[in-house]
Amino acid sequence: MTSPTTGRATRTSRRSPAAPADAGRLSPAGVAKQPGTARIAVDLLGGDEAPAVVVDGALRAMRTDPDLQLLLVGPMEAAGALLDALDPADRGRVTVRPADAAVDMADDLTAARADTTIRAAVAAVRSGQADALVSAGSTGATVTAAALGFGRWPEVRRPALVAALPAVAGTVVLLDVGGSLEPSAATLAQHAVLGAAYAAVAHGLAAPRVGLLSVGTEPGKGDRARRLTDPVLSAAELPGDARYVGLVEGYDICLGARADVVVTDGFTGNVLLKAVEGAYAMAGGAPPGKAAPRAAALLGVAGTVVVCHGAARTDDIASGIALAAQLWRQDAVERVAALLAENRNLCMTDIEVRTS
Amino acid sequence: MTSPTTGRATRTSRRSPAAPADAGRLSPAGVAKQPGTARIAVDLLGGDEAPAVVVDGALRAMRTDPDLQLLLVGPMEAAGALLDALDPADRGRVTVRPADAAVDMADDLTAARADTTIRAAVAAVRSGQADALVSAGSTGATVTAAALGFGRWPEVRRPALVAALPAVAGTVVLLDVGGSLEPSAATLAQHAVLGAAYAAVAHGLAAPRVGLLSVGTEPGKGDRARRLTDPVLSAAELPGDARYVGLVEGYDICLGARADVVVTDGFTGNVLLKAVEGAYAMAGGAPPGKAAPRAAALLGVAGTVVVCHGAARTDDIASGIALAAQLWRQDAVERVAALLAENRNLCMTDIEVRTS
């Protein structure tokens, strides 16, 4: 399979057929790793420990995945350090786009300068130099740059960050974990739709169970935004044959017994994800391979974007790059968008009207 | 020490002197268990597994604490089951206030009927039949009944539920965990004041560090309510020589390295507490004796009230009763109120003005 020339091209040949309704919980077409080159733009200046930790994470990702190519976006010195550490035979897998100004975490988001690594990475994907991008820089700046550079999907007002948490029973898709911070019923309902489609496509779940996070499971529990959203989702048809299971609680994020997709606002989701990480530290560590994720996919923009935590370590950067490559190879972003387009009359417009 | 005749009486003789500023992190006067009888009203019908689990929890609490007396509020049959299980010599430690109607979780809070066990328990404390009360029933109904029956403290609009979580470094006082669900800057700032005073009094911390939970630590991180609250707390003087340390993140709840008191809205706090519990289950259990608490103290009303989780088990009910007895013996509620009264000109009024 040849490498596509643009990250935004339609790749119908790679699209897997939808799983039949009787295929059980897992649709192998959705989870199977697709072969082929993935060209990932990496923001060398994103993250508290950048560029050192980004360079190390990028090296690790390249060693794990021989079909991975990287476009390094950042200062030449940092890119040079990575190239020096690579086996000479692998240097052909790396290109560099020089850029110097990181977005400072304290910057006002709307004042993000044009000449930043994250904007350069977005531009590289737009122009077809890379297929997807990864940044551990400011989440707000990344979301803004991606929404401006790639465009938002029709009717999606607020892009969502989606994390996949290992749970006692399978995997739980949690969103939003920081894309937009103010809770609103319209955003919660739209994110339920996004999460259902993502679980079907990226995790191959045949009929995902979608829950709305609240302070109890009885109808009527929660703040105003949750009380408005719950009946709307009860009446909505969700993509991917997803089923709304009602209100779920904090336990359900790590247990996974009640829902495959847990929907909450970006403030609560972000705080939760970090609290789970802290709880694992308190308990002496998560089970092997089950740590809380420090990389999240951005949903709602027309491009493949992975955001790593600002405190990302080498492993986290490597995981973020691997996630971006996986999403690209699965054609996940376009398949989620297609699933939403098919279901648009059933869900998005309806939800928009009911919660506005 | 004789048992006071009313839960609302001032007991200056029991008030410990304030810890000197150079006493280090722990003020022994604050944490030492005080001797003396504690008479706890227990809502037999509160909780998903009531009355059986409440009866078992009450028995366990009585066996652990020989100076504990219980006023059982609920159906005679349930009270009879507890009395039958007690050693005859201990039956004198139990009295019964018959009441039959629990608050159904699905009830509208404002429609809570007059003849409920939680209202009867509040009335029992008001009239001096008991010193404090414990319920695992509807949190909303308990907060409402307590606010109506005991009255709110001056200037506290929204009572807070306060949980104490074992952390890697000491204990973290987390509030609000469900007293009020809509985030507002005025409530967050007032709860920071309540939490600081509570940590000083109930946990004996000489100069508690108070943090505001958000999605990052840099000033300006968070939703609108957090961005409004952060500068107000930076300028506020807090009771108990507490110090505001700025924004903290989800990790800090279980790590405890950055703050002794973590302030958030009741929606986020409730979901968090349960997520931490789920994470411990995922990790194969919390370290011994370090489980996430399922009992929380209500702060902001003029009475000692402990709310247990609706899914409370025997141990949780016993812990809740022990917490109520401890708070009563420490004279915690009155000492917190006194600390707030001393600091009122410095903090509460100021905060009210700045965030309104």
XYZ file of C-alpha atoms in Angstrom:
712
model
C 0.000 0.000 0.000
C 1.442 3.356 -0.975
C 1.463 6.317 1.273
C -1.341 8.774 0.506
C -0.240 12.189 -0.594
C -2.518 14.085 1.751
C -3.871 13.533 5.206
C -7.284 14.699 4.110
C -7.706 12.488 1.072
C -10.581 10.026 1.072
C -9.302 6.504 1.229
C -12.303 4.372 0.526
C -10.155 1.358 -0.326
C -8.986 1.186 3.267
C -12.451 1.417 4.762
C -13.497 -1.848 6.376
C -17.026 -3.117 5.900
C -19.298 -2.502 8.868
C -19.540 -5.376 11.297
C -22.787 -7.328 11.002
C -25.189 -6.844 13.872
C -24.672 -10.419 15.084
C -20.889 -10.186 15.163
C -20.783 -10.014 18.952
C -19.114 -7.330 21.065
C -15.943 -7.047 19.018
C -15.845 -6.200 15.354
C -12.415 -7.418 14.174
C -12.554 -5.074 11.201
C -12.479 -2.147 13.556
C -9.596 -3.122 15.809
C -7.240 -4.930 13.476
C -4.052 -2.982 12.914
C -3.864 -1.972 9.286
C -0.508 -2.217 7.533
C 1.198 0.620 5.740
C 3.343 3.619 6.285
C 2.163 6.275 8.720
C 3.791 9.687 8.575
C 3.387 11.485 11.874
C 4.210 15.140 12.502
C 5.661 15.514 15.996
C 5.715 18.838 17.856
C 9.218 18.827 19.360
C 8.500 21.785 21.624
C 5.247 20.554 23.201
C 5.368 19.415 26.833
C 7.014 20.335 30.096
C 10.185 18.372 29.332
C 10.405 19.223 25.624
C 12.331 18.723 23.504
C 14.329 15.993 25.327
C 11.388 13.767 26.276
C 9.773 14.211 22.842
C 12.997 13.177 21.114
C 13.280 10.093 23.335
C 9.613 9.193 22.828
C 9.896 9.600 19.071
C 12.949 7.328 19.000
C 11.098 4.697 20.991
C 8.095 4.868 18.683
C 10.309 4.453 15.602
C 12.048 1.414 17.054
C 8.690 -0.230 17.810
C 7.082 0.441 14.438
C 9.269 -0.031 11.345
C 6.595 1.465 9.071
C 6.528 4.713 10.999
C 7.934 7.871 9.424
C 8.302 11.095 11.390
C 8.152 14.738 10.442
C 9.871 16.580 13.267
C 8.534 20.090 13.797
C 10.815 22.244 15.928
C 14.366 23.511 16.347
C 17.081 21.992 14.178
C 19.225 21.120 17.230
C 16.542 18.908 18.736
C 15.883 17.225 15.420
C 19.616 16.715 15.047
C 19.796 14.987 18.416
C 17.187 12.511 17.264
C 18.913 11.895 13.946
C 22.245 11.332 15.706
C 20.684 8.683 17.916
C 19.126 6.803 15.006
C 20.698 3.938 13.127
C 21.943 5.514 9.858
C 19.742 3.111 7.912
C 16.665 4.649 9.589
C 17.500 8.303 8.954
C 15.550 8.215 5.737
C 12.395 7.778 7.842
C 12.791 11.252 9.344
C 12.200 14.685 7.846
C 12.424 18.022 9.614
C 10.313 21.159 9.425
C 12.217 23.876 11.277
C 10.102 25.942 13.696
C 11.073 27.639 16.909
C 8.263 29.141 18.968
C 6.349 26.840 21.291
C 3.057 27.981 22.706
C 3.662 28.963 26.280
C 1.166 27.361 28.636
C 0.408 30.760 30.142
C -0.290 32.411 26.769
C -3.774 33.523 26.049
C -5.055 30.949 23.606
C -6.475 33.467 21.196
C -3.115 35.183 21.102
C -1.247 32.077 19.969
C 1.284 33.310 17.488
C 1.274 32.186 13.876
C 4.801 30.879 14.053
C 4.367 28.046 16.520
C 5.317 24.428 16.284
C 1.757 23.253 16.666
C 0.520 25.469 13.864
C 3.424 24.337 11.707
C 2.505 20.709 12.423
C -1.108 21.367 11.425
C 0.093 23.050 8.246
C 2.303 20.037 7.471
C -0.689 17.693 7.676
C -2.848 20.081 5.655
C -0.267 20.202 2.891
C 0.134 16.424 2.808
C 3.652 16.292 4.274
C 2.326 14.194 7.150
C -0.746 12.045 7.830
C -1.391 12.950 11.453
C 0.125 14.995 14.253
C 1.067 14.592 17.890
C 1.662 17.364 20.414
C 2.194 17.465 24.178
C 1.871 21.237 24.145
C -1.000 23.404 25.308
C -4.269 21.520 24.759
C -6.157 24.722 24.082
C -3.651 25.871 21.460
C -3.674 22.459 19.777
C -7.478 22.310 19.632
C -7.640 25.861 18.296
C -4.925 25.302 15.684
C -6.514 22.027 14.543
C -10.014 23.507 14.328
C -8.724 26.470 12.311
C -6.383 24.440 10.138
C -8.522 21.366 9.410
C -12.006 22.764 9.945
C -14.599 21.361 12.317
C -17.038 18.658 11.297
C -20.493 19.962 10.379
C -22.598 20.685 13.476
C -19.816 19.858 15.950
C -19.397 23.034 17.936
C -16.812 21.780 20.370
C -14.178 19.196 19.470
C -13.640 16.548 22.150
C -10.560 14.842 23.480
C -11.108 11.107 23.774
C -9.119 8.836 26.068
C -9.323 5.046 26.212
C -8.925 3.655 29.725
C -8.202 0.027 30.502
C -11.026 -1.126 32.796
C -11.765 -4.272 34.770
C -14.226 -5.233 32.010
C -12.628 -4.230 28.703
C -11.843 -0.667 27.712
C -13.771 2.497 28.542
C -13.796 5.371 26.073
C -13.953 8.585 28.128
C -14.760 11.954 26.602
C -14.309 14.876 26.842
C -11.014 14.967 28.761
C -10.228 18.613 28.102
C -11.327 19.767 24.667
C -13.933 22.176 26.039
C -14.300 22.988 29.704
C -17.784 24.479 30.223
C -20.524 21.858 30.581
C -23.522 22.325 28.289
C -26.259 19.905 27.357
C -25.724 20.405 23.629
C -22.017 19.630 23.916
C -22.565 16.614 26.172
C -25.134 15.170 23.772
C -22.945 15.781 20.722
C -19.998 14.190 22.478
C -22.108 11.123 23.229
C -22.620 10.791 19.482
C -18.901 11.281 18.777
C -17.927 8.786 21.469
C -20.321 6.142 20.179
C -18.958 6.448 16.647
C -15.350 6.425 17.879
C -15.879 3.306 20.006
C -17.402 1.530 17.001
C -14.600 2.569 14.644
C -11.411 2.760 16.700
C -12.221 0.041 19.235
C -14.353 -2.124 16.982
C -17.262 -2.352 19.386
C -20.331 -3.664 17.595
C -22.969 -1.918 19.705
C -21.297 0.290 22.284
C -23.079 1.096 25.530
C -23.003 4.852 26.168
C -23.397 6.308 29.672
C -23.630 9.887 30.911
C -21.452 10.500 33.970
C -23.341 11.880 36.971
C -23.577 11.685 40.759
C -26.065 8.819 40.822
C -27.813 6.486 38.416
C -31.457 7.413 39.059
C -33.007 9.694 36.424
C -32.875 13.302 37.622
C -29.500 12.949 39.377
C -26.931 15.575 38.537
C -26.491 19.224 37.809
C -28.597 21.169 35.322
C -26.545 20.162 32.263
C -26.803 16.466 33.096
C -30.535 16.668 33.880
C -31.124 18.287 30.470
C -28.932 15.833 28.574
C -30.204 12.556 30.030
C -33.707 12.590 28.473
C -32.319 13.822 25.142
C -29.934 10.877 24.948
C -32.674 8.484 26.075
C -34.662 9.509 22.993
C -31.718 9.777 20.559
C -30.559 7.249 18.029
C -26.801 6.904 18.258
C -24.395 5.839 15.495
C -22.689 2.443 15.406
C -25.815 0.751 16.799
C -24.837 2.291 20.112
C -27.267 2.126 23.009
C -27.687 4.781 25.685
C -27.661 3.105 29.114
C -28.441 6.194 31.196
C -26.521 7.809 34.038
C -23.351 6.150 35.266
C -21.053 6.990 38.177
C -17.377 7.544 38.829
C -16.748 3.856 39.561
C -17.813 2.925 36.055
C -14.781 4.582 34.469
C -12.390 1.967 35.830
C -14.838 -0.908 36.190
C -16.367 -0.782 32.718
C -19.252 -3.052 33.641
C -22.015 -0.598 32.780
C -20.782 1.391 29.777
C -18.173 1.250 27.015
C -18.374 5.013 26.441
C -18.583 7.472 29.350
C -19.536 11.043 28.463
C -18.688 14.041 30.620
C -17.575 17.651 30.274
C -13.912 18.372 29.583
C -13.238 19.845 33.023
C -14.535 16.805 34.892
C -12.978 14.345 32.434
C -9.556 15.934 32.652
C -9.564 16.012 36.439
C -10.853 12.433 36.576
C -8.211 11.014 34.297
C -5.495 12.520 36.466
C -7.220 11.394 39.674
C -7.275 7.818 38.383
C -3.562 8.105 37.660
C -2.987 9.383 41.200
C -5.052 6.533 42.638
C -2.904 4.001 40.783
C 0.198 5.621 42.263
C -1.402 5.400 45.712
C -2.219 1.717 45.164
C 1.351 0.931 44.168
C 0.712 1.053 40.429
C -1.868 -0.031 37.898
C -1.906 -3.651 36.746
C 0.782 -4.215 34.066
C -0.141 -2.501 30.818
C -3.211 -0.894 32.378
C -1.983 2.588 33.278
C -4.250 5.575 32.761
C -3.559 6.978 29.303
C -1.638 10.222 28.819
C -2.580 10.553 25.156
C -5.997 11.414 23.755
C -7.459 11.611 20.253
C -9.088 14.851 19.131
C -12.527 14.295 17.602
C -14.534 16.859 15.700
C -11.931 18.227 13.315
C -11.121 16.970 9.827
C -7.652 15.638 10.632
C -5.944 13.038 12.815
C -4.634 14.717 15.959
C -3.353 13.208 19.211
C -2.792 15.354 22.281
C -0.354 14.130 24.940
C -0.347 15.358 28.505
C 1.984 18.276 29.195
C 3.773 16.125 31.784
C 4.179 13.307 29.259
C 7.145 11.014 29.726
C 9.031 9.111 27.054
C 6.526 6.243 27.122
C 3.600 8.630 26.857
C 5.008 10.353 23.777
C 5.721 6.978 22.191
C 2.144 5.863 22.981
C 0.747 9.068 21.529
C 2.680 8.588 18.285
C 1.564 4.945 18.129
C -2.070 6.042 18.672
C -1.823 8.598 15.877
C -0.374 5.963 13.538
C -3.089 3.474 14.517
C -5.888 5.991 13.949
C -4.420 6.908 10.563
C -4.059 3.280 9.518
C -7.618 2.555 10.644
C -8.784 5.589 8.688
C -10.545 6.271 11.968
C -11.234 9.975 11.645
C -12.836 9.666 8.228
C -14.827 6.590 9.230
C -16.138 8.358 12.335
C -17.096 11.342 10.177
C -18.817 9.048 7.677
C -20.749 7.302 10.446
C -21.897 10.670 11.757
C -22.893 11.821 8.263
C -25.040 8.709 7.790
C -26.719 9.293 11.130
C -26.948 13.028 10.967
C -30.673 13.224 10.451
C -31.221 10.818 13.290
C -29.067 12.369 15.916
C -27.018 15.524 15.626
C -29.714 17.871 14.387
C -32.232 16.405 16.738
C -29.943 16.853 19.711
C -29.081 20.366 18.676
C -32.737 21.339 18.695
C -33.648 19.570 21.900
C -30.899 21.041 24.031
C -30.736 24.559 22.650
C -17.189 14.102 81.369
C -20.947 14.072 81.301
C -22.958 13.949 78.150
C -24.264 17.336 77.093
C -28.004 17.655 76.962
C -28.157 19.124 73.488
C -26.157 18.800 70.327
C -26.233 22.527 69.828
C -25.000 23.577 73.261
C -21.723 25.451 73.453
C -19.064 23.384 75.125
C -16.200 25.720 75.726
C -14.636 23.403 78.299
C -13.976 20.873 75.561
C -12.412 23.327 73.169
C -8.710 22.691 72.779
C -6.309 25.606 72.712
C -5.132 26.533 69.244
C -1.850 24.975 68.209
C 1.082 27.372 68.368
C 2.415 28.415 64.979
C 5.659 26.539 65.556
C 3.986 23.255 66.423
C 4.787 21.746 63.035
C 2.327 20.210 60.609
C 0.290 18.318 63.186
C -1.471 19.931 66.083
C -2.037 17.108 68.594
C -4.850 19.064 70.243
C -6.821 18.839 67.040
C -6.511 15.164 66.269
C -6.503 13.565 69.698
C -9.643 11.555 70.287
C -11.595 13.099 73.091
C -13.183 10.816 75.667
C -16.839 10.803 76.560
C -20.175 9.495 75.479
C -21.352 10.240 71.960
C -25.042 9.767 71.183
C -25.532 9.251 67.454
C -28.903 9.224 65.699
C -28.827 6.620 62.904
C -31.243 6.686 59.955
C -32.184 3.004 59.660
C -33.875 3.476 56.282
C -31.073 5.354 54.489
C -29.107 3.494 51.816
C -29.644 0.956 49.078
C -29.380 -2.025 51.443
C -31.233 -0.486 54.375
C -32.142 -1.441 56.973
C -30.018 -4.642 57.056
C -26.658 -3.040 56.306
C -27.377 -0.105 58.637
C -28.205 -2.482 61.476
C -24.993 -4.450 60.878
C -22.912 -1.276 60.635
C -24.429 0.118 63.817
C -23.644 -3.101 65.661
C -20.057 -2.997 64.453
C -19.665 0.626 65.551
C -21.026 -0.162 69.014
C -18.622 -3.067 69.474
C -15.661 -0.872 68.532
C -16.565 2.074 70.735
C -17.866 1.304 74.237
C -18.772 4.956 74.852
C -21.058 5.084 71.840
C -24.831 5.325 72.332
C -27.244 5.036 69.439
C -30.651 6.501 68.765
C -32.152 4.316 66.043
C -34.565 6.205 63.790
C -36.737 3.889 61.730
C -39.118 0.947 61.854
C -39.459 -0.936 65.135
C -38.693 -4.286 63.446
C -35.290 -3.131 62.246
C -34.458 -1.647 65.626
C -35.587 -4.908 67.221
C -33.198 -6.881 65.027
C -30.317 -4.767 66.292
C -31.376 -5.081 69.917
C -31.698 -8.868 69.561
C -28.147 -9.091 68.260
C -26.696 -7.035 71.124
C -25.329 -8.388 74.356
C -28.118 -7.733 76.907
C -25.679 -5.628 78.941
C -25.360 -3.240 76.008
C -29.055 -2.761 75.305
C -29.124 0.246 77.582
C -26.927 2.027 75.034
C -29.710 1.971 72.454
C -32.895 3.997 72.195
C -35.419 3.967 69.380
C -37.388 6.701 67.658
C -40.001 4.985 65.491
C -40.327 6.393 61.972
C -41.294 4.693 58.768
C -40.929 6.713 55.574
C -37.541 6.818 53.916
C -36.833 9.447 51.304
C -36.944 7.710 47.964
C -33.878 8.526 45.857
C -36.149 9.470 42.968
C -38.224 11.917 45.017
C -37.998 15.532 44.154
C -35.946 16.997 46.964
C -38.263 19.856 47.637
C -41.140 17.420 47.973
C -39.489 15.404 50.740
C -42.271 14.521 53.099
C -42.299 15.702 56.688
C -42.478 12.217 58.121
C -39.132 10.837 57.012
C -36.431 9.139 58.969
C -33.886 11.797 58.099
C -36.131 14.600 59.301
C -36.868 12.639 62.458
C -33.126 12.201 63.034
C -32.572 15.949 62.613
C -35.405 16.623 65.048
C -33.849 14.220 67.559
C -30.547 16.137 67.471
C -32.357 19.467 67.659
C -34.245 18.383 70.746
C -31.120 17.062 72.459
C -31.970 13.356 72.241
C -28.813 12.807 70.199
C -25.527 14.642 69.589
C -25.077 13.969 65.888
C -26.688 12.040 63.064
C -25.685 9.634 60.326
C -27.649 8.800 57.178
C -26.904 6.841 54.009
C -30.105 8.122 52.443
C -30.547 10.728 49.727
C -27.776 13.311 50.039
C -30.047 16.078 48.801
C -32.760 15.263 51.338
C -30.211 15.065 54.164
C -28.637 18.412 53.280
C -32.066 20.028 52.967
C -33.355 18.583 56.234
C -30.189 19.570 58.084
C -30.177 23.107 56.688
C -33.831 23.575 57.612
C -33.575 21.896 61.002
C -30.252 23.259 62.267
C -29.959 26.434 60.223
C -27.051 27.366 58.003
C -24.027 29.208 59.284
C -24.052 32.940 58.576
C -23.014 33.714 54.997
C -22.686 30.068 53.961
C -25.101 29.714 51.074
C -24.322 26.127 50.179
C -23.339 23.524 52.761
C -20.472 21.274 51.642
C -19.825 17.588 52.053
C -16.250 16.975 53.144
C -14.388 13.701 52.635
C -10.950 12.829 53.984
C -8.906 10.679 51.600
C -5.792 8.786 52.596
C -3.033 10.023 50.268
C 0.567 9.044 49.613
C 1.585 12.075 51.706
C -0.841 12.277 54.638
C -4.551 12.933 54.262
C -6.328 15.111 51.710
C -9.534 16.890 52.704
C -11.712 17.030 49.578
C -14.779 19.243 49.316
C -17.443 19.514 48.042
C -18.274 15.881 47.267
C -21.968 16.391 46.606
C -23.518 19.058 48.815
C -24.231 21.401 45.903
C -23.772 20.453 42.270
C -23.561 23.689 40.239
C -20.100 25.254 40.229
C -19.969 28.922 41.182
C -17.033 31.062 42.190
C -18.725 32.255 45.388
C -19.416 28.683 46.501
C -15.918 27.449 45.603
C -14.323 30.307 47.535
C -16.557 29.784 50.559
C -15.835 26.084 50.513
C -12.101 26.816 50.492
C -12.662 28.701 53.744
C -14.753 25.862 55.215
C -12.182 23.272 54.162
C -9.291 25.198 55.669
C -11.089 25.517 59.003
C -12.130 21.858 58.958
C -8.588 20.642 58.223
C -7.274 22.730 61.117
C -9.924 21.520 63.558
C -10.782 17.930 62.595
C -7.369 16.899 61.259
C -5.261 19.101 63.496
C -3.239 20.626 60.664
C -1.381 23.687 61.886
C -1.313 25.594 58.580
C -3.211 23.662 55.935
C -2.292 24.122 52.279
C -5.445 24.772 50.239
C -5.582 24.073 46.490
C -8.291 24.710 43.898
C -8.821 21.718 41.606
C -8.443 22.519 37.912
C -7.116 21.137 34.618
C -3.611 22.558 35.027
C -1.564 24.450 37.571
C -0.769 27.620 35.607
C -2.899 30.653 36.542
C -5.781 30.985 34.088
C -6.290 27.241 33.647
C -9.849 25.997 34.040
C -13.432 26.868 33.315
C -15.004 30.221 34.098
C -15.780 29.407 37.744
C -12.196 28.325 38.439
C -10.691 31.330 36.625
C -12.838 33.645 38.772
C -12.079 31.848 42.028
C -8.294 31.521 41.736
C -7.387 35.236 42.070
C -9.950 35.684 44.859
C -8.362 32.911 46.895
C -4.872 34.225 46.121
C -5.853 37.484 47.822
C -7.928 35.967 50.654
C -6.863 35.313 54.194
C -7.954 31.844 55.205
C -8.739 30.582 58.725
C -6.457 28.233 60.653
C -3.355 29.966 59.247
C -4.174 28.173 55.999
C -2.258 29.075 52.876
C -3.684 29.048 49.363
C -1.255 27.198 47.057
C -3.096 27.841 43.773
C -4.454 25.434 41.209
C -3.901 21.716 41.702
C -4.723 18.743 39.481
C -6.461 15.398 39.728
C -3.291 13.589 40.771
C -3.030 15.697 43.892
C -6.102 14.121 45.453
C -4.365 10.790 45.999
C -0.785 12.033 46.163
C -1.273 14.825 48.705
C 2.106 16.396 48.002
C 0.796 19.801 46.967
C -2.280 20.449 49.113
C -3.942 19.261 52.309
C -7.318 20.641 51.241
C -8.576 20.294 47.651
C -11.586 22.422 46.716
C -13.960 21.584 43.870
C -17.648 21.697 43.018
C -19.918 18.952 44.355
C -20.496 17.361 40.959
C -16.797 16.937 40.205
C -15.947 15.932 43.772
C -18.617 13.256 43.902
C -17.624 11.745 40.570
C -13.932 11.888 41.542
C -14.375 10.137 44.844
C -16.139 7.267 43.113
C -13.584 7.172 40.284
C -10.789 6.806 42.841
C -12.705 3.936 44.410
C -13.054 2.321 40.978
C -9.336 2.796 40.297
C -8.488 1.019 43.535
C -10.701 -1.875 42.459
C -8.925 -1.925 39.087
C -5.524 -1.955 40.826
C -6.500 -4.873 43.029
C -7.409 -2.781 46.058
C -6.156 0.215 47.968
C -3.290 -0.240 50.432
C -4.604 -1.652 53.745
C -6.661 0.930 55.623
C -6.406 3.416 52.757
C -9.697 2.875 50.900
C -11.571 5.857 49.501
C -14.031 7.020 52.155
C -17.756 6.399 51.797
C -18.701 8.806 54.577
C -18.507 12.590 54.484
C -19.093 15.344 57.040
C -21.608 18.075 56.250
C -20.204 21.560 56.839
C -22.189 24.766 56.881
C -25.074 23.806 59.158
C -25.257 24.205 62.922
C -25.220 20.498 63.750
C -23.002 17.428 63.372
C -24.105 15.441 60.330
C -22.385 12.592 58.493
C -23.634 11.410 55.098
C -22.773 7.887 53.974
C -22.848 6.758 50.386
C -26.124 5.178 49.260
C -24.218 2.000 48.377
C -22.600 1.947 51.829
C -21.619 -1.457 53.192
C -21.444 -2.504 56.820
C -17.924 -1.092 57.207
C -18.938 2.206 55.639
C -21.860 2.675 58.014
C -19.624 1.822 60.970
C -17.027 4.333 59.711
C -19.702 6.977 59.295
C -20.937 6.492 62.845
C -17.343 6.589 64.133
C -16.742 9.822 62.187
C -19.863 11.413 63.669
C -18.757 10.404 67.163
C -15.238 11.733 66.549
C -16.528 15.069 65.243
C -18.830 15.416 68.222
C -16.085 14.570 70.718
C -13.738 17.037 69.012
C -16.476 19.654 69.164
C -15.498 20.039 65.524
C -18.571 21.750 64.123
C -18.615 24.455 66.762
C -14.873 24.981 66.563
C -15.035 25.332 62.799
C -17.890 27.815 63.193
C -15.895 29.748 65.810
C -12.843 29.855 63.545
C -14.987 31.209 60.723
C -16.582 33.802 63.010
C -13.137 35.056 64.071
C -12.053 35.325 60.434
C -15.300 36.537 58.977
C -14.176 40.071 58.288
C -11.041 38.756 56.640
C -12.496 36.212 54.350
C -16.156 35.368 53.921
C -17.522 38.833 53.287
C -14.588 39.705 51.108
C -15.057 36.601 49.005
C -18.764 37.205 48.719
C -18.173 40.653 47.285
C -15.359 39.688 44.928
C -17.139 36.780 43.285
C -20.680 38.125 43.106
